[in-house]
């Protein structure tokens, strides 16, 4: 299996707020050299979005939960957030543990389920969560490119077309947004 060390997010261009590291994230992902770049991109983008979602939910709920510290009604949500944050942490890279889409999905579902049980205790409403989730900025497949060694991994090709067939390779991939900078930064009139 090829191990991809994925880095995503830069300052404020991704994330939607809340998380403690400015939206930056990284994780490990395993695949085979025969995998299509399209498939790899889909999985990596979903993992990056789930990782960011967990970080943002934790950042959003932390102020409410810290006021209710010790309240047994919110402990399942605190536990769900803690477990999700631990799993989605970029510290997993240090421990050489790749992330799984399925485990991340389970963690986000668990957080959402526990929120629905405890939102009234927190002084929030169910629509607050839906509004927060809809406000999150997520990466979309058609707005992101995968870069390796400064070159784009072109969709429609296989990973082995770029790195060869060595299944014990470890490479660093960067997710880069294709969204152009705002018009005010692109050289308009100066005041």
PDB file of C-alpha atoms in Angstrom:
ATOM      1  CA  UNK A   1       0.000   0.000   0.000  1.00  0.00           C
ATOM      2  CA  UNK A   2       1.150   3.506  -0.825  1.00  0.00           C
ATOM      3  CA  UNK A   3       0.871   5.913   2.070  1.00  0.00           C
ATOM      4  CA  UNK A   4      -0.203   9.438   1.193  1.00  0.00           C
ATOM      5  CA  UNK A   5       0.543  12.182   3.706  1.00  0.00           C
ATOM      6  CA  UNK A   6      -2.189  14.671   2.815  1.00  0.00           C
ATOM      7  CA  UNK A   7      -1.969  18.334   3.793  1.00  0.00           C
ATOM      8  CA  UNK A   8      -4.936  20.626   3.362  1.00  0.00           C
ATOM      9  CA  UNK A   9      -6.219  23.996   4.423  1.00  0.00           C
ATOM     10  CA  UNK A  10      -4.261  27.206   4.637  1.00  0.00           C
ATOM     11  CA  UNK A  11      -5.197  29.871   7.145  1.00  0.00           C
ATOM     12  CA  UNK A  12      -8.691  31.038   6.274  1.00  0.00           C
ATOM     13  CA  UNK A  13      -9.292  29.529   2.822  1.00  0.00           C
ATOM     14  CA  UNK A  14     -10.899  26.392   4.192  1.00  0.00           C
ATOM     15  CA  UNK A  15     -12.703  25.282   7.279  1.00  0.00           C
ATOM     16  CA  UNK A  16     -15.535  27.600   8.196  1.00  0.00           C
ATOM     17  CA  UNK A  17     -14.310  28.609  11.648  1.00  0.00           C
ATOM     18  CA  UNK A  18     -14.206  27.081  15.048  1.00  0.00           C
ATOM     19  CA  UNK A  19     -11.248  24.706  14.791  1.00  0.00           C
ATOM     20  CA  UNK A  20      -8.192  25.422  16.850  1.00  0.00           C
ATOM     21  CA  UNK A  21      -5.540  25.249  14.131  1.00  0.00           C
ATOM     22  CA  UNK A  22      -6.730  27.860  11.623  1.00  0.00           C
ATOM     23  CA  UNK A  23      -8.330  25.325   9.287  1.00  0.00           C
ATOM     24  CA  UNK A  24      -5.061  23.563   8.543  1.00  0.00           C
ATOM     25  CA  UNK A  25      -5.183  19.799   8.594  1.00  0.00           C
ATOM     26  CA  UNK A  26      -3.252  16.765   7.616  1.00  0.00           C
ATOM     27  CA  UNK A  27      -3.742  13.030   7.671  1.00  0.00           C
ATOM     28  CA  UNK A  28      -2.496   9.765   6.261  1.00  0.00           C
ATOM     29  CA  UNK A  29      -4.377   7.827   3.595  1.00  0.00           C
ATOM     30  CA  UNK A  30      -3.486   4.425   2.157  1.00  0.00           C
ATOM     31  CA  UNK A  31      -4.148   3.274  -1.378  1.00  0.00           C
ATOM     32  CA  UNK A  32      -2.653   1.131  -4.122  1.00  0.00           C
ATOM     33  CA  UNK A  33      -0.543   2.392  -7.014  1.00  0.00           C
ATOM     34  CA  UNK A  34      -3.157   0.998  -9.409  1.00  0.00           C
ATOM     35  CA  UNK A  35      -5.869   3.288  -7.979  1.00  0.00           C
ATOM     36  CA  UNK A  36      -7.339   5.971 -10.195  1.00  0.00           C
ATOM     37  CA  UNK A  37      -6.582   9.577  -9.235  1.00  0.00           C
ATOM     38  CA  UNK A  38     -10.343  10.330  -9.386  1.00  0.00           C
ATOM     39  CA  UNK A  39     -11.073   7.706  -6.725  1.00  0.00           C
ATOM     40  CA  UNK A  40      -8.174   8.855  -4.554  1.00  0.00           C
ATOM     41  CA  UNK A  41      -9.293  12.493  -4.865  1.00  0.00           C
ATOM     42  CA  UNK A  42     -12.876  11.622  -3.863  1.00  0.00           C
ATOM     43  CA  UNK A  43     -11.705   9.768  -0.753  1.00  0.00           C
ATOM     44  CA  UNK A  44      -9.145  12.383   0.247  1.00  0.00           C
ATOM     45  CA  UNK A  45     -11.621  15.248  -0.183  1.00  0.00           C
ATOM     46  CA  UNK A  46     -14.255  13.440   1.889  1.00  0.00           C
ATOM     47  CA  UNK A  47     -11.748  12.691   4.655  1.00  0.00           C
ATOM     48  CA  UNK A  48     -10.549  16.322   4.649  1.00  0.00           C
ATOM     49  CA  UNK A  49     -14.152  17.559   4.860  1.00  0.00           C
ATOM     50  CA  UNK A  50     -15.030  15.177   7.700  1.00  0.00           C
ATOM     51  CA  UNK A  51     -11.847  16.067   9.585  1.00  0.00           C
ATOM     52  CA  UNK A  52     -12.639  19.765   9.228  1.00  0.00           C
ATOM     53  CA  UNK A  53     -16.289  19.236  10.187  1.00  0.00           C
ATOM     54  CA  UNK A  54     -15.293  17.499  13.426  1.00  0.00           C
ATOM     55  CA  UNK A  55     -12.806  20.251  14.281  1.00  0.00           C
ATOM     56  CA  UNK A  56     -15.389  22.953  13.573  1.00  0.00           C
ATOM     57  CA  UNK A  57     -18.137  21.214  15.565  1.00  0.00           C
ATOM     58  CA  UNK A  58     -15.805  20.881  18.541  1.00  0.00           C
ATOM     59  CA  UNK A  59     -14.887  24.550  18.304  1.00  0.00           C
ATOM     60  CA  UNK A  60     -18.531  25.569  17.997  1.00  0.00           C
ATOM     61  CA  UNK A  61     -19.782  23.468  20.925  1.00  0.00           C
ATOM     62  CA  UNK A  62     -16.854  23.966  23.305  1.00  0.00           C
ATOM     63  CA  UNK A  63     -18.027  27.348  24.742  1.00  0.00           C
ATOM     64  CA  UNK A  64     -21.487  25.942  25.557  1.00  0.00           C
ATOM     65  CA  UNK A  65     -20.103  22.698  26.959  1.00  0.00           C
ATOM     66  CA  UNK A  66     -17.478  24.375  29.131  1.00  0.00           C
ATOM     67  CA  UNK A  67     -20.287  26.266  30.917  1.00  0.00           C
ATOM     68  CA  UNK A  68     -22.006  22.928  31.613  1.00  0.00           C
ATOM     69  CA  UNK A  69     -18.885  21.085  32.763  1.00  0.00           C
ATOM     70  CA  UNK A  70     -19.821  18.157  34.983  1.00  0.00           C
ATOM     71  CA  UNK A  71     -23.490  18.103  33.897  1.00  0.00           C
ATOM     72  CA  UNK A  72     -24.263  14.400  33.263  1.00  0.00           C
ATOM     73  CA  UNK A  73     -26.750  15.340  30.523  1.00  0.00           C
ATOM     74  CA  UNK A  74     -23.985  16.649  28.245  1.00  0.00           C
ATOM     75  CA  UNK A  75     -21.329  14.042  29.049  1.00  0.00           C
ATOM     76  CA  UNK A  76     -22.225  11.767  26.082  1.00  0.00           C
ATOM     77  CA  UNK A  77     -21.759  14.724  23.707  1.00  0.00           C
ATOM     78  CA  UNK A  78     -18.484  15.693  25.411  1.00  0.00           C
ATOM     79  CA  UNK A  79     -17.295  12.094  25.054  1.00  0.00           C
ATOM     80  CA  UNK A  80     -18.387  11.887  21.395  1.00  0.00           C
ATOM     81  CA  UNK A  81     -16.563  15.141  20.606  1.00  0.00           C
ATOM     82  CA  UNK A  82     -13.448  14.068  22.479  1.00  0.00           C
ATOM     83  CA  UNK A  83     -13.265  10.697  20.720  1.00  0.00           C
ATOM     84  CA  UNK A  84     -13.871  12.291  17.315  1.00  0.00           C
ATOM     85  CA  UNK A  85     -11.263  15.002  17.892  1.00  0.00           C
ATOM     86  CA  UNK A  86      -8.729  12.431  19.024  1.00  0.00           C
ATOM     87  CA  UNK A  87      -9.341  10.264  15.948  1.00  0.00           C
ATOM     88  CA  UNK A  88      -9.413  13.175  13.466  1.00  0.00           C
ATOM     89  CA  UNK A  89      -6.368  14.890  14.959  1.00  0.00           C
ATOM     90  CA  UNK A  90      -3.383  15.534  12.755  1.00  0.00           C
ATOM     91  CA  UNK A  91      -1.432  13.885  15.585  1.00  0.00           C
ATOM     92  CA  UNK A  92      -2.418  10.598  13.922  1.00  0.00           C
ATOM     93  CA  UNK A  93       0.269  11.393  11.342  1.00  0.00           C
ATOM     94  CA  UNK A  94       2.899  11.316  14.109  1.00  0.00           C
ATOM     95  CA  UNK A  95       1.544   7.929  15.240  1.00  0.00           C
ATOM     96  CA  UNK A  96       1.587   6.702  11.615  1.00  0.00           C
ATOM     97  CA  UNK A  97      -2.157   5.914  11.598  1.00  0.00           C
ATOM     98  CA  UNK A  98      -4.191   6.510   8.430  1.00  0.00           C
ATOM     99  CA  UNK A  99      -7.749   7.858   8.750  1.00  0.00           C
ATOM    100  CA  UNK A 100     -10.816   5.962   7.573  1.00  0.00           C
ATOM    101  CA  UNK A 101     -13.806   7.586   5.893  1.00  0.00           C
ATOM    102  CA  UNK A 102     -16.099   5.109   7.654  1.00  0.00           C
ATOM    103  CA  UNK A 103     -14.783   5.824  11.145  1.00  0.00           C
ATOM    104  CA  UNK A 104     -14.943   9.598  10.536  1.00  0.00           C
ATOM    105  CA  UNK A 105     -18.555   9.269   9.318  1.00  0.00           C
ATOM    106  CA  UNK A 106     -19.450   7.295  12.443  1.00  0.00           C
ATOM    107  CA  UNK A 107     -17.881   9.953  14.656  1.00  0.00           C
ATOM    108  CA  UNK A 108     -19.784  12.801  12.961  1.00  0.00           C
ATOM    109  CA  UNK A 109     -23.063  10.862  13.190  1.00  0.00           C
ATOM    110  CA  UNK A 110     -22.407  10.220  16.876  1.00  0.00           C
ATOM    111  CA  UNK A 111     -21.788  13.930  17.533  1.00  0.00           C
ATOM    112  CA  UNK A 112     -24.956  14.906  15.648  1.00  0.00           C
ATOM    113  CA  UNK A 113     -26.998  12.259  17.486  1.00  0.00           C
ATOM    114  CA  UNK A 114     -25.754  13.370  20.905  1.00  0.00           C
ATOM    115  CA  UNK A 115     -26.347  17.015  20.006  1.00  0.00           C
ATOM    116  CA  UNK A 116     -29.991  16.237  19.190  1.00  0.00           C
ATOM    117  CA  UNK A 117     -30.363  14.744  22.673  1.00  0.00           C
ATOM    118  CA  UNK A 118     -28.666  17.612  24.530  1.00  0.00           C
ATOM    119  CA  UNK A 119     -29.176  20.796  22.490  1.00  0.00           C
ATOM    120  CA  UNK A 120     -31.869  22.173  24.798  1.00  0.00           C
ATOM    121  CA  UNK A 121     -29.585  21.770  27.848  1.00  0.00           C
ATOM    122  CA  UNK A 122     -26.933  23.734  25.938  1.00  0.00           C
ATOM    123  CA  UNK A 123     -29.356  26.571  25.231  1.00  0.00           C
ATOM    124  CA  UNK A 124     -29.383  25.860  21.500  1.00  0.00           C
ATOM    125  CA  UNK A 125     -31.990  24.578  19.068  1.00  0.00           C
ATOM    126  CA  UNK A 126     -31.896  21.781  16.522  1.00  0.00           C
ATOM    127  CA  UNK A 127     -31.932  24.303  13.641  1.00  0.00           C
ATOM    128  CA  UNK A 128     -28.725  25.842  15.109  1.00  0.00           C
ATOM    129  CA  UNK A 129     -26.817  22.677  14.188  1.00  0.00           C
ATOM    130  CA  UNK A 130     -28.343  22.532  10.715  1.00  0.00           C
ATOM    131  CA  UNK A 131     -27.499  26.201  10.126  1.00  0.00           C
ATOM    132  CA  UNK A 132     -23.937  25.716  11.361  1.00  0.00           C
ATOM    133  CA  UNK A 133     -23.430  22.661   9.139  1.00  0.00           C
ATOM    134  CA  UNK A 134     -24.841  24.455   6.091  1.00  0.00           C
ATOM    135  CA  UNK A 135     -22.484  27.410   6.750  1.00  0.00           C
ATOM    136  CA  UNK A 136     -19.384  25.170   6.767  1.00  0.00           C
ATOM    137  CA  UNK A 137     -17.152  25.649   3.772  1.00  0.00           C
ATOM    138  CA  UNK A 138     -16.340  22.268   2.322  1.00  0.00           C
ATOM    139  CA  UNK A 139     -14.042  21.201  -0.446  1.00  0.00           C
ATOM    140  CA  UNK A 140     -15.780  20.111  -3.620  1.00  0.00           C
ATOM    141  CA  UNK A 141     -14.269  17.716  -6.110  1.00  0.00           C
ATOM    142  CA  UNK A 142     -14.352  20.151  -9.027  1.00  0.00           C
ATOM    143  CA  UNK A 143     -12.662  22.964  -7.042  1.00  0.00           C
ATOM    144  CA  UNK A 144      -9.611  21.057  -5.772  1.00  0.00           C
ATOM    145  CA  UNK A 145      -6.485  19.672  -7.331  1.00  0.00           C
ATOM    146  CA  UNK A 146      -4.038  17.190  -5.855  1.00  0.00           C
ATOM    147  CA  UNK A 147      -0.411  18.262  -5.995  1.00  0.00           C
ATOM    148  CA  UNK A 148       2.620  16.028  -5.567  1.00  0.00           C
ATOM    149  CA  UNK A 149       6.138  17.443  -5.882  1.00  0.00           C
ATOM    150  CA  UNK A 150       4.618  20.665  -7.249  1.00  0.00           C
ATOM    151  CA  UNK A 151       2.800  18.867 -10.071  1.00  0.00           C
ATOM    152  CA  UNK A 152      -0.895  18.172 -10.437  1.00  0.00           C
ATOM    153  CA  UNK A 153      -1.998  14.546 -10.241  1.00  0.00           C
ATOM    154  CA  UNK A 154      -4.202  14.535 -13.330  1.00  0.00           C
ATOM    155  CA  UNK A 155      -7.595  12.910 -13.070  1.00  0.00           C
ATOM    156  CA  UNK A 156      -8.269  10.074 -15.443  1.00  0.00           C
ATOM    157  CA  UNK A 157      -4.842   8.580 -14.757  1.00  0.00           C
ATOM    158  CA  UNK A 158      -3.593   6.067 -12.205  1.00  0.00           C
ATOM    159  CA  UNK A 159      -1.315   6.864  -9.287  1.00  0.00           C
ATOM    160  CA  UNK A 160       1.371   4.574 -10.766  1.00  0.00           C
ATOM    161  CA  UNK A 161       1.528   6.881 -13.821  1.00  0.00           C
ATOM    162  CA  UNK A 162       3.133   9.442 -11.499  1.00  0.00           C
ATOM    163  CA  UNK A 163       5.021   7.509  -8.808  1.00  0.00           C
ATOM    164  CA  UNK A 164       5.708   4.111 -10.380  1.00  0.00           C
ATOM    165  CA  UNK A 165       4.583   0.735  -9.054  1.00  0.00           C
ATOM    166  CA  UNK A 166       6.405   0.594  -5.693  1.00  0.00           C
ATOM    167  CA  UNK A 167       3.650  -0.193  -3.171  1.00  0.00           C
ATOM    168  CA  UNK A 168       5.856   0.775  -0.193  1.00  0.00           C
ATOM    169  CA  UNK A 169       6.132   4.437  -1.176  1.00  0.00           C
ATOM    170  CA  UNK A 170       5.194   7.350   1.049  1.00  0.00           C
ATOM    171  CA  UNK A 171       4.459  10.687  -0.636  1.00  0.00           C
ATOM    172  CA  UNK A 172       3.157  14.075   0.467  1.00  0.00           C
ATOM    173  CA  UNK A 173       0.030  15.335  -1.303  1.00  0.00           C
ATOM    174  CA  UNK A 174      -1.311  18.864  -0.998  1.00  0.00           C
ATOM    175  CA  UNK A 175      -4.941  19.746  -1.638  1.00  0.00           C
ATOM    176  CA  UNK A 176      -5.105  23.081  -3.423  1.00  0.00           C
ATOM    177  CA  UNK A 177      -8.258  25.041  -4.074  1.00  0.00           C
ATOM    178  CA  UNK A 178      -8.886  26.185  -7.634  1.00  0.00           C
ATOM    179  CA  UNK A 179     -11.094  29.044  -6.435  1.00  0.00           C
ATOM    180  CA  UNK A 180      -9.600  32.304  -7.724  1.00  0.00           C
ATOM    181  CA  UNK A 181      -8.701  35.089  -5.298  1.00  0.00           C
ATOM    182  CA  UNK A 182     -11.320  37.790  -4.679  1.00  0.00           C
ATOM    183  CA  UNK A 183     -11.474  40.541  -7.326  1.00  0.00           C
ATOM    184  CA  UNK A 184     -10.165  43.095  -4.830  1.00  0.00           C
ATOM    185  CA  UNK A 185      -6.857  41.203  -4.661  1.00  0.00           C
ATOM    186  CA  UNK A 186      -6.407  40.674  -8.378  1.00  0.00           C
ATOM    187  CA  UNK A 187      -5.040  44.104  -9.241  1.00  0.00           C
ATOM    188  CA  UNK A 188      -8.047  46.407  -9.366  1.00  0.00           C
ATOM    189  CA  UNK A 189      -7.831  50.160  -8.761  1.00  0.00           C
ATOM    190  CA  UNK A 190      -6.000  51.344  -5.668  1.00  0.00           C
ATOM    191  CA  UNK A 191      -7.540  54.033  -3.512  1.00  0.00           C
TER     192      UNK A 191
END
